[in-house]
PDB file of C-alpha atoms in Angstrom:
ATOM      1  CA  MET X   1     -28.663  19.700  75.671  1.00 42.00           C
ATOM      2  CA  ASP X   2     -29.389  19.838  71.902  1.00 43.00           C
ATOM      3  CA  ARG X   3     -31.922  23.262  71.095  1.00 45.00           C
ATOM      4  CA  ASN X   4     -33.625  21.045  68.372  1.00 48.00           C
ATOM      5  CA  THR X   5     -38.199  21.475  67.955  1.00 54.00           C
ATOM      6  CA  ASN X   6     -38.550  17.868  68.569  1.00 66.00           C
ATOM      7  CA  PRO X   7     -36.225  16.520  71.051  1.00 86.00           C
ATOM      8  CA  LYS X   8     -36.908  13.322  72.299  1.00 95.00           C
ATOM      9  CA  ILE X   9     -37.134  13.745  76.180  1.00 98.00           C
ATOM     10  CA  SER X  10     -38.320  16.351  77.909  1.00 98.00           C
ATOM     11  CA  VAL X  11     -37.255  16.700  81.129  1.00 98.00           C
ATOM     12  CA  CYS X  12     -40.210  18.671  83.097  1.00 98.00           C
ATOM     13  CA  ILE X  13     -38.866  20.560  86.318  1.00 98.00           C
ATOM     14  CA  PRO X  14     -41.513  22.146  88.312  1.00 96.00           C
ATOM     15  CA  ILE X  15     -39.572  23.952  91.832  1.00 94.00           C
ATOM     16  CA  HIS X  16     -41.438  26.115  94.128  1.00 89.00           C
ATOM     17  CA  ASP X  17     -40.380  28.550  96.884  1.00 87.00           C
ATOM     18  CA  MET X  18     -37.982  25.729  99.048  1.00 87.00           C
ATOM     19  CA  LYS X  19     -34.852  26.203 101.578  1.00 86.00           C
ATOM     20  CA  ASN X  20     -31.747  25.280  99.840  1.00 89.00           C
ATOM     21  CA  LEU X  21     -32.967  26.107  96.272  1.00 92.00           C
ATOM     22  CA  ASP X  22     -30.468  26.949  95.097  1.00 95.00           C
ATOM     23  CA  PHE X  23     -28.032  24.157  95.740  1.00 94.00           C
ATOM     24  CA  PHE X  24     -30.863  21.177  94.692  1.00 95.00           C
ATOM     25  CA  LEU X  25     -31.491  23.174  91.391  1.00 96.00           C
ATOM     26  CA  GLY X  26     -27.863  23.163  90.746  1.00 97.00           C
ATOM     27  CA  ARG X  27     -27.676  19.676  91.930  1.00 97.00           C
ATOM     28  CA  LEU X  28     -30.143  18.410  89.159  1.00 98.00           C
ATOM     29  CA  MET X  29     -28.880  20.600  86.398  1.00 98.00           C
ATOM     30  CA  GLN X  30     -25.033  19.377  87.120  1.00 98.00           C
ATOM     31  CA  SER X  31     -27.166  15.816  86.940  1.00 98.00           C
ATOM     32  CA  LEU X  32     -28.564  16.951  83.068  1.00 98.00           C
ATOM     33  CA  GLN X  33     -25.349  18.660  82.043  1.00 98.00           C
ATOM     34  CA  ILE X  34     -23.174  15.062  82.440  1.00 98.00           C
ATOM     35  CA  GLN X  35     -25.555  13.265  80.697  1.00 98.00           C
ATOM     36  CA  THR X  36     -24.199  11.035  77.639  1.00 97.00           C
ATOM     37  CA  PHE X  37     -27.425  11.115  75.967  1.00 97.00           C
ATOM     38  CA  ARG X  38     -28.310  14.912  74.645  1.00 96.00           C
ATOM     39  CA  ASP X  39     -31.775  15.120  72.739  1.00 97.00           C
ATOM     40  CA  PHE X  40     -33.363  16.317  75.174  1.00 97.00           C
ATOM     41  CA  GLU X  41     -35.157  19.656  76.855  1.00 97.00           C
ATOM     42  CA  ILE X  42     -35.411  21.392  80.009  1.00 98.00           C
ATOM     43  CA  VAL X  43     -38.442  22.987  80.812  1.00 98.00           C
ATOM     44  CA  ILE X  44     -38.844  24.546  84.247  1.00 98.00           C
ATOM     45  CA  THR X  45     -41.724  26.098  85.676  1.00 97.00           C
ATOM     46  CA  LYS X  46     -43.300  28.132  88.769  1.00 95.00           C
ATOM     47  CA  ASP X  47     -46.873  28.055  88.694  1.00 91.00           C
ATOM     48  CA  GLY X  48     -49.059  27.545  92.230  1.00 90.00           C
ATOM     49  CA  LYS X  49     -49.213  24.296  93.704  1.00 90.00           C
ATOM     50  CA  MET X  50     -47.236  20.777  92.930  1.00 91.00           C
ATOM     51  CA  ALA X  51     -50.366  19.717  90.276  1.00 95.00           C
ATOM     52  CA  GLU X  52     -50.428  22.949  89.253  1.00 96.00           C
ATOM     53  CA  ASN X  53     -46.926  23.992  88.395  1.00 96.00           C
ATOM     54  CA  THR X  54     -46.267  19.908  87.216  1.00 97.00           C
ATOM     55  CA  ASN X  55     -48.740  20.522  85.037  1.00 98.00           C
ATOM     56  CA  ALA X  56     -47.904  23.878  83.182  1.00 98.00           C
ATOM     57  CA  ALA X  57     -44.913  22.232  82.767  1.00 98.00           C
ATOM     58  CA  ILE X  58     -45.944  19.238  80.511  1.00 98.00           C
ATOM     59  CA  LYS X  59     -48.149  21.484  78.877  1.00 97.00           C
ATOM     60  CA  LYS X  60     -44.904  23.209  77.407  1.00 97.00           C
ATOM     61  CA  ALA X  61     -43.477  20.452  77.080  1.00 97.00           C
ATOM     62  CA  LYS X  62     -41.885  19.195  72.944  1.00 96.00           C
ATOM     63  CA  GLY X  63     -40.692  16.197  73.337  1.00 97.00           C
ATOM     64  CA  ASP X  64     -41.714  12.135  72.482  1.00 97.00           C
ATOM     65  CA  ILE X  65     -41.341  11.549  76.289  1.00 98.00           C
ATOM     66  CA  ILE X  66     -41.894  13.367  79.256  1.00 98.00           C
ATOM     67  CA  LYS X  67     -40.177  12.687  82.356  1.00 98.00           C
ATOM     68  CA  ILE X  68     -40.880  14.873  85.213  1.00 97.00           C
ATOM     69  CA  LEU X  69     -38.159  15.012  87.671  1.00 98.00           C
ATOM     70  CA  TYR X  70     -38.557  17.191  91.038  1.00 96.00           C
ATOM     71  CA  VAL X  71     -36.146  19.925  91.701  1.00 95.00           C
ATOM     72  CA  ASP X  72     -34.999  18.336  94.873  1.00 95.00           C
ATOM     73  CA  ASP X  73     -34.222  15.486  92.890  1.00 97.00           C
ATOM     74  CA  TYR X  74     -31.546  14.165  90.351  1.00 98.00           C
ATOM     75  CA  LEU X  75     -29.909  12.046  88.410  1.00 98.00           C
ATOM     76  CA  ALA X  76     -28.325   9.071  89.062  1.00 98.00           C
ATOM     77  CA  HIS X  77     -25.698   8.929  86.325  1.00 98.00           C
ATOM     78  CA  PRO X  78     -24.259   9.799  82.747  1.00 98.00           C
ATOM     79  CA  ASP X  79     -26.752   7.404  81.299  1.00 98.00           C
ATOM     80  CA  SER X  80     -29.921   7.769  83.002  1.00 98.00           C
ATOM     81  CA  LEU X  81     -31.976   9.349  80.254  1.00 98.00           C
ATOM     82  CA  ARG X  82     -30.071   6.885  78.155  1.00 97.00           C
ATOM     83  CA  ASN X  83     -31.847   3.814  79.341  1.00 97.00           C
ATOM     84  CA  ILE X  84     -34.959   5.991  79.876  1.00 97.00           C
ATOM     85  CA  ALA X  85     -34.804   6.534  76.053  1.00 97.00           C
ATOM     86  CA  ASP X  86     -33.381   2.842  74.792  1.00 96.00           C
ATOM     87  CA  LYS X  87     -36.434   1.447  76.707  1.00 96.00           C
ATOM     88  CA  PHE X  88     -39.302   3.078  76.205  1.00 96.00           C
ATOM     89  CA  LYS X  89     -42.272   1.241  74.769  1.00 94.00           C
ATOM     90  CA  GLY X  90     -44.971   4.226  74.932  1.00 95.00           C
ATOM     91  CA  GLY X  91     -47.420   4.150  77.157  1.00 97.00           C
ATOM     92  CA  TRP X  92     -45.424   4.911  80.261  1.00 97.00           C
ATOM     93  CA  LEU X  93     -42.520   3.827  82.229  1.00 97.00           C
ATOM     94  CA  ALA X  94     -40.740   3.855  85.946  1.00 98.00           C
ATOM     95  CA  THR X  95     -37.200   2.984  87.084  1.00 98.00           C
ATOM     96  CA  GLY X  96     -35.547   2.390  90.120  1.00 97.00           C
ATOM     97  CA  CYS X  97     -34.321   5.469  92.507  1.00 97.00           C
ATOM     98  CA  VAL X  98     -31.594   5.810  95.624  1.00 97.00           C
ATOM     99  CA  HIS X  99     -32.404   7.491  98.968  1.00 96.00           C
ATOM    100  CA  ASP X 100     -29.775  11.282  99.316  1.00 96.00           C
ATOM    101  CA  TRP X 101     -30.199  12.309 103.043  1.00 92.00           C
ATOM    102  CA  GLY X 102     -27.620  14.708 102.756  1.00 88.00           C
ATOM    103  CA  ASP X 103     -24.804  13.210 104.791  1.00 87.00           C
ATOM    104  CA  GLY X 104     -23.132  12.014 101.975  1.00 82.00           C
ATOM    105  CA  HIS X 105     -24.635   8.295 101.413  1.00 90.00           C
ATOM    106  CA  LEU X 106     -26.972   7.434  99.123  1.00 95.00           C
ATOM    107  CA  LYS X 107     -29.171   4.222 101.002  1.00 94.00           C
ATOM    108  CA  ASP X 108     -32.204   2.836 100.179  1.00 94.00           C
ATOM    109  CA  PRO X 109     -32.593   1.806  96.864  1.00 96.00           C
ATOM    110  CA  HIS X 110     -35.839   1.034  95.609  1.00 96.00           C
ATOM    111  CA  LEU X 111     -36.811  -0.953  92.171  1.00 96.00           C
ATOM    112  CA  PRO X 112     -40.754   0.377  90.826  1.00 95.00           C
ATOM    113  CA  ARG X 113     -42.864  -2.613  91.132  1.00 92.00           C
ATOM    114  CA  VAL X 114     -47.099  -2.572  89.972  1.00 87.00           C
ATOM    115  CA  GLU X 115     -48.070  -4.680  92.927  1.00 83.00           C
ATOM    116  CA  GLY X 116     -49.696  -1.766  94.730  1.00 73.00           C
ATOM    117  CA  ILE X 117     -50.897  -0.591  91.314  1.00 77.00           C
ATOM    118  CA  THR X 118     -52.731  -3.150  89.840  1.00 70.00           C
ATOM    119  CA  GLY X 119     -53.932  -4.901  92.855  1.00 62.00           C
ATOM    120  CA  ASN X 120     -57.612  -4.877  95.212  1.00 60.00           C
ATOM    121  CA  THR X 121     -55.935  -2.354  97.504  1.00 65.00           C
ATOM    122  CA  ALA X 122     -53.945   1.023  95.749  1.00 73.00           C
ATOM    123  CA  SER X 123     -50.369   1.777  97.431  1.00 85.00           C
ATOM    124  CA  ASN X 124     -47.895   3.424  95.732  1.00 90.00           C
ATOM    125  CA  THR X 125     -45.197   0.931  94.616  1.00 93.00           C
ATOM    126  CA  ILE X 126     -44.290   3.126  91.855  1.00 95.00           C
ATOM    127  CA  GLY X 127     -42.193   5.455  94.084  1.00 93.00           C
ATOM    128  CA  SER X 128     -42.355   9.390  93.153  1.00 94.00           C
ATOM    129  CA  PRO X 129     -43.152  11.627  89.912  1.00 96.00           C
ATOM    130  CA  SER X 130     -39.399  11.471  89.493  1.00 97.00           C
ATOM    131  CA  VAL X 131     -39.086   8.106  88.421  1.00 98.00           C
ATOM    132  CA  VAL X 132     -42.025   8.130  85.558  1.00 98.00           C
ATOM    133  CA  ALA X 133     -41.855   8.864  82.341  1.00 98.00           C
ATOM    134  CA  PHE X 134     -45.028   9.117  79.583  1.00 98.00           C
ATOM    135  CA  GLU X 135     -45.897   9.224  76.454  1.00 97.00           C
ATOM    136  CA  ASN X 136     -46.313  13.344  74.970  1.00 97.00           C
ATOM    137  CA  LYS X 137     -49.608  12.397  72.998  1.00 96.00           C
ATOM    138  CA  ASP X 138     -52.766  14.240  75.015  1.00 96.00           C
ATOM    139  CA  PRO X 139     -50.772  13.688  78.260  1.00 97.00           C
ATOM    140  CA  LEU X 140     -52.714  13.404  81.472  1.00 97.00           C
ATOM    141  CA  LEU X 141     -52.258  16.021  84.255  1.00 98.00           C
ATOM    142  CA  PHE X 142     -51.675  15.297  87.707  1.00 97.00           C
ATOM    143  CA  ASP X 143     -55.584  16.443  89.855  1.00 97.00           C
ATOM    144  CA  GLU X 144     -54.225  20.143  90.770  1.00 96.00           C
ATOM    145  CA  ASN X 145     -56.854  18.908  94.187  1.00 93.00           C
ATOM    146  CA  MET X 146     -54.427  16.937  95.857  1.00 92.00           C
ATOM    147  CA  GLY X 147     -50.525  17.295  96.767  1.00 88.00           C
ATOM    148  CA  TRP X 148     -49.441  14.304  98.709  1.00 85.00           C
ATOM    149  CA  LEU X 149     -51.390  11.370  97.054  1.00 91.00           C
ATOM    150  CA  LEU X 150     -51.238  12.530  93.627  1.00 93.00           C
ATOM    151  CA  ASP X 151     -48.823  10.714  92.355  1.00 93.00           C
ATOM    152  CA  LEU X 152     -50.643   7.420  93.438  1.00 93.00           C
ATOM    153  CA  ASP X 153     -53.692   9.123  91.763  1.00 94.00           C
ATOM    154  CA  TYR X 154     -52.056   9.636  88.691  1.00 96.00           C
ATOM    155  CA  TYR X 155     -50.910   5.584  88.745  1.00 95.00           C
ATOM    156  CA  LEU X 156     -53.960   4.485  88.966  1.00 93.00           C
ATOM    157  CA  ARG X 157     -54.704   6.689  85.616  1.00 95.00           C
ATOM    158  CA  LEU X 158     -51.899   6.073  84.100  1.00 96.00           C
ATOM    159  CA  VAL X 159     -52.569   2.606  84.804  1.00 93.00           C
ATOM    160  CA  LYS X 160     -56.093   2.532  83.235  1.00 93.00           C
ATOM    161  CA  ARG X 161     -55.202   4.361  80.038  1.00 96.00           C
ATOM    162  CA  TYR X 162     -52.423   2.532  79.370  1.00 95.00           C
ATOM    163  CA  GLY X 163     -51.785  -0.400  81.161  1.00 93.00           C
ATOM    164  CA  GLU X 164     -48.896  -2.411  82.769  1.00 90.00           C
ATOM    165  CA  VAL X 165     -46.004  -0.175  83.660  1.00 95.00           C
ATOM    166  CA  THR X 166     -42.428  -0.512  82.041  1.00 97.00           C
ATOM    167  CA  LEU X 167     -40.179  -1.152  84.548  1.00 97.00           C
ATOM    168  CA  ILE X 168     -36.348  -0.453  83.995  1.00 95.00           C
ATOM    169  CA  ASN X 169     -34.296  -2.358  87.037  1.00 95.00           C
ATOM    170  CA  SER X 170     -31.764   0.196  87.401  1.00 96.00           C
ATOM    171  CA  TYR X 171     -31.274   3.347  89.631  1.00 97.00           C
ATOM    172  CA  ASP X 172     -31.350   5.847  87.347  1.00 98.00           C
ATOM    173  CA  VAL X 173     -32.948   8.287  89.714  1.00 98.00           C
ATOM    174  CA  VAL X 174     -31.946   9.510  93.348  1.00 97.00           C
ATOM    175  CA  MET X 175     -34.367  11.193  95.558  1.00 96.00           C
ATOM    176  CA  GLY X 176     -33.695  14.505  97.696  1.00 94.00           C
ATOM    177  CA  CYS X 177     -34.994  13.380 100.943  1.00 88.00           C
ATOM    178  CA  GLY X 178     -35.773  15.847 103.651  1.00 73.00           C
ATOM    179  CA  GLU X 179     -37.764  17.919 105.973  1.00 63.00           C
ATOM    180  CA  HIS X 180     -38.226  19.559 102.661  1.00 58.00           C
ATOM    181  CA  GLN X 181     -40.679  16.917 101.296  1.00 50.00           C
ATOM    182  CA  ALA X 182     -44.341  17.147 101.630  1.00 54.00           C
ATOM    183  CA  THR X 183     -45.225  14.399 103.916  1.00 53.00           C
ATOM    184  CA  HIS X 184     -43.069  16.396 106.379  1.00 48.00           C
ATOM    185  CA  ILE X 185     -44.489  19.453 105.756  1.00 57.00           C
ATOM    186  CA  LEU X 186     -48.692  18.362 105.580  1.00 66.00           C
ATOM    187  CA  THR X 187     -50.527  18.252 109.361  1.00 73.00           C
ATOM    188  CA  GLN X 188     -52.249  14.980 109.548  1.00 80.00           C
ATOM    189  CA  ASN X 189     -55.817  16.721 108.933  1.00 83.00           C
ATOM    190  CA  GLU X 190     -54.363  17.651 105.799  1.00 81.00           C
ATOM    191  CA  LYS X 191     -53.560  13.764 104.959  1.00 82.00           C
ATOM    192  CA  GLU X 192     -56.488  11.808 106.160  1.00 87.00           C
ATOM    193  CA  LEU X 193     -58.800  14.581 104.205  1.00 89.00           C
ATOM    194  CA  GLU X 194     -56.315  13.825 100.586  1.00 89.00           C
ATOM    195  CA  GLU X 195     -57.150   9.926 101.577  1.00 89.00           C
ATOM    196  CA  LYS X 196     -60.701  10.179 101.969  1.00 92.00           C
ATOM    197  CA  TYR X 197     -61.071  12.620  98.801  1.00 92.00           C
ATOM    198  CA  LEU X 198     -58.975   9.480  96.943  1.00 91.00           C
ATOM    199  CA  ILE X 199     -61.254   7.015  98.111  1.00 89.00           C
ATOM    200  CA  GLN X 200     -63.861   8.856  97.405  1.00 91.00           C
ATOM    201  CA  LYS X 201     -62.499   9.248  93.730  1.00 91.00           C
ATOM    202  CA  TRP X 202     -61.675   5.932  93.148  1.00 89.00           C
ATOM    203  CA  THR X 203     -64.619   4.476  94.901  1.00 85.00           C
ATOM    204  CA  PRO X 204     -67.332   2.646  92.407  1.00 79.00           C
ATOM    205  CA  LYS X 205     -70.132   4.747  91.765  1.00 70.00           C
ATOM    206  CA  SER X 206     -73.485   2.508  92.332  1.00 56.00           C
ATOM    207  CA  GLN X 207     -75.760   1.603  89.670  1.00 47.00           C
TER     208      GLN X 207
END
């Protein structure tokens, strides 16, 4: 990692107390150490809930490109950051991912699609924020009222600001899956309340 004052990429890593945190953070850092692209900084924050914590990292970023990477996820191969830097066209970008369920095998490859973000019915066809990078010019912050659907809300706002996403058809990120994920921690009632909040937020107001 180059320690210049204006790195090309800021890798923003919001961390929080979770089972096996040391293992996850070590795995992520190892994936950064082997990157062939070296013009990056690492921004680690631990400040409140997920959205608030991610925002804290974004606000500290000095790079031209902000790359979100949740602590339980990691870069898939040594050229992951190089792919992002080389193919970034401004606005925002999303790359493909595979999934690590802790059984020693990477599976369920996913390439991001725009249908759910630009269609009539909103759904997250991009993936976790860990597959996303965006320009660091008055960057958008996550809605701190959200914890489960914050990614979908964020993508809708990125489309509104920048338009269509640049898609990379390669698997550059590995998603760490398991019982520590929010989808397994939040109650059904909490999920339903957040769905209602998202719908109300994006339903056009009558004139």
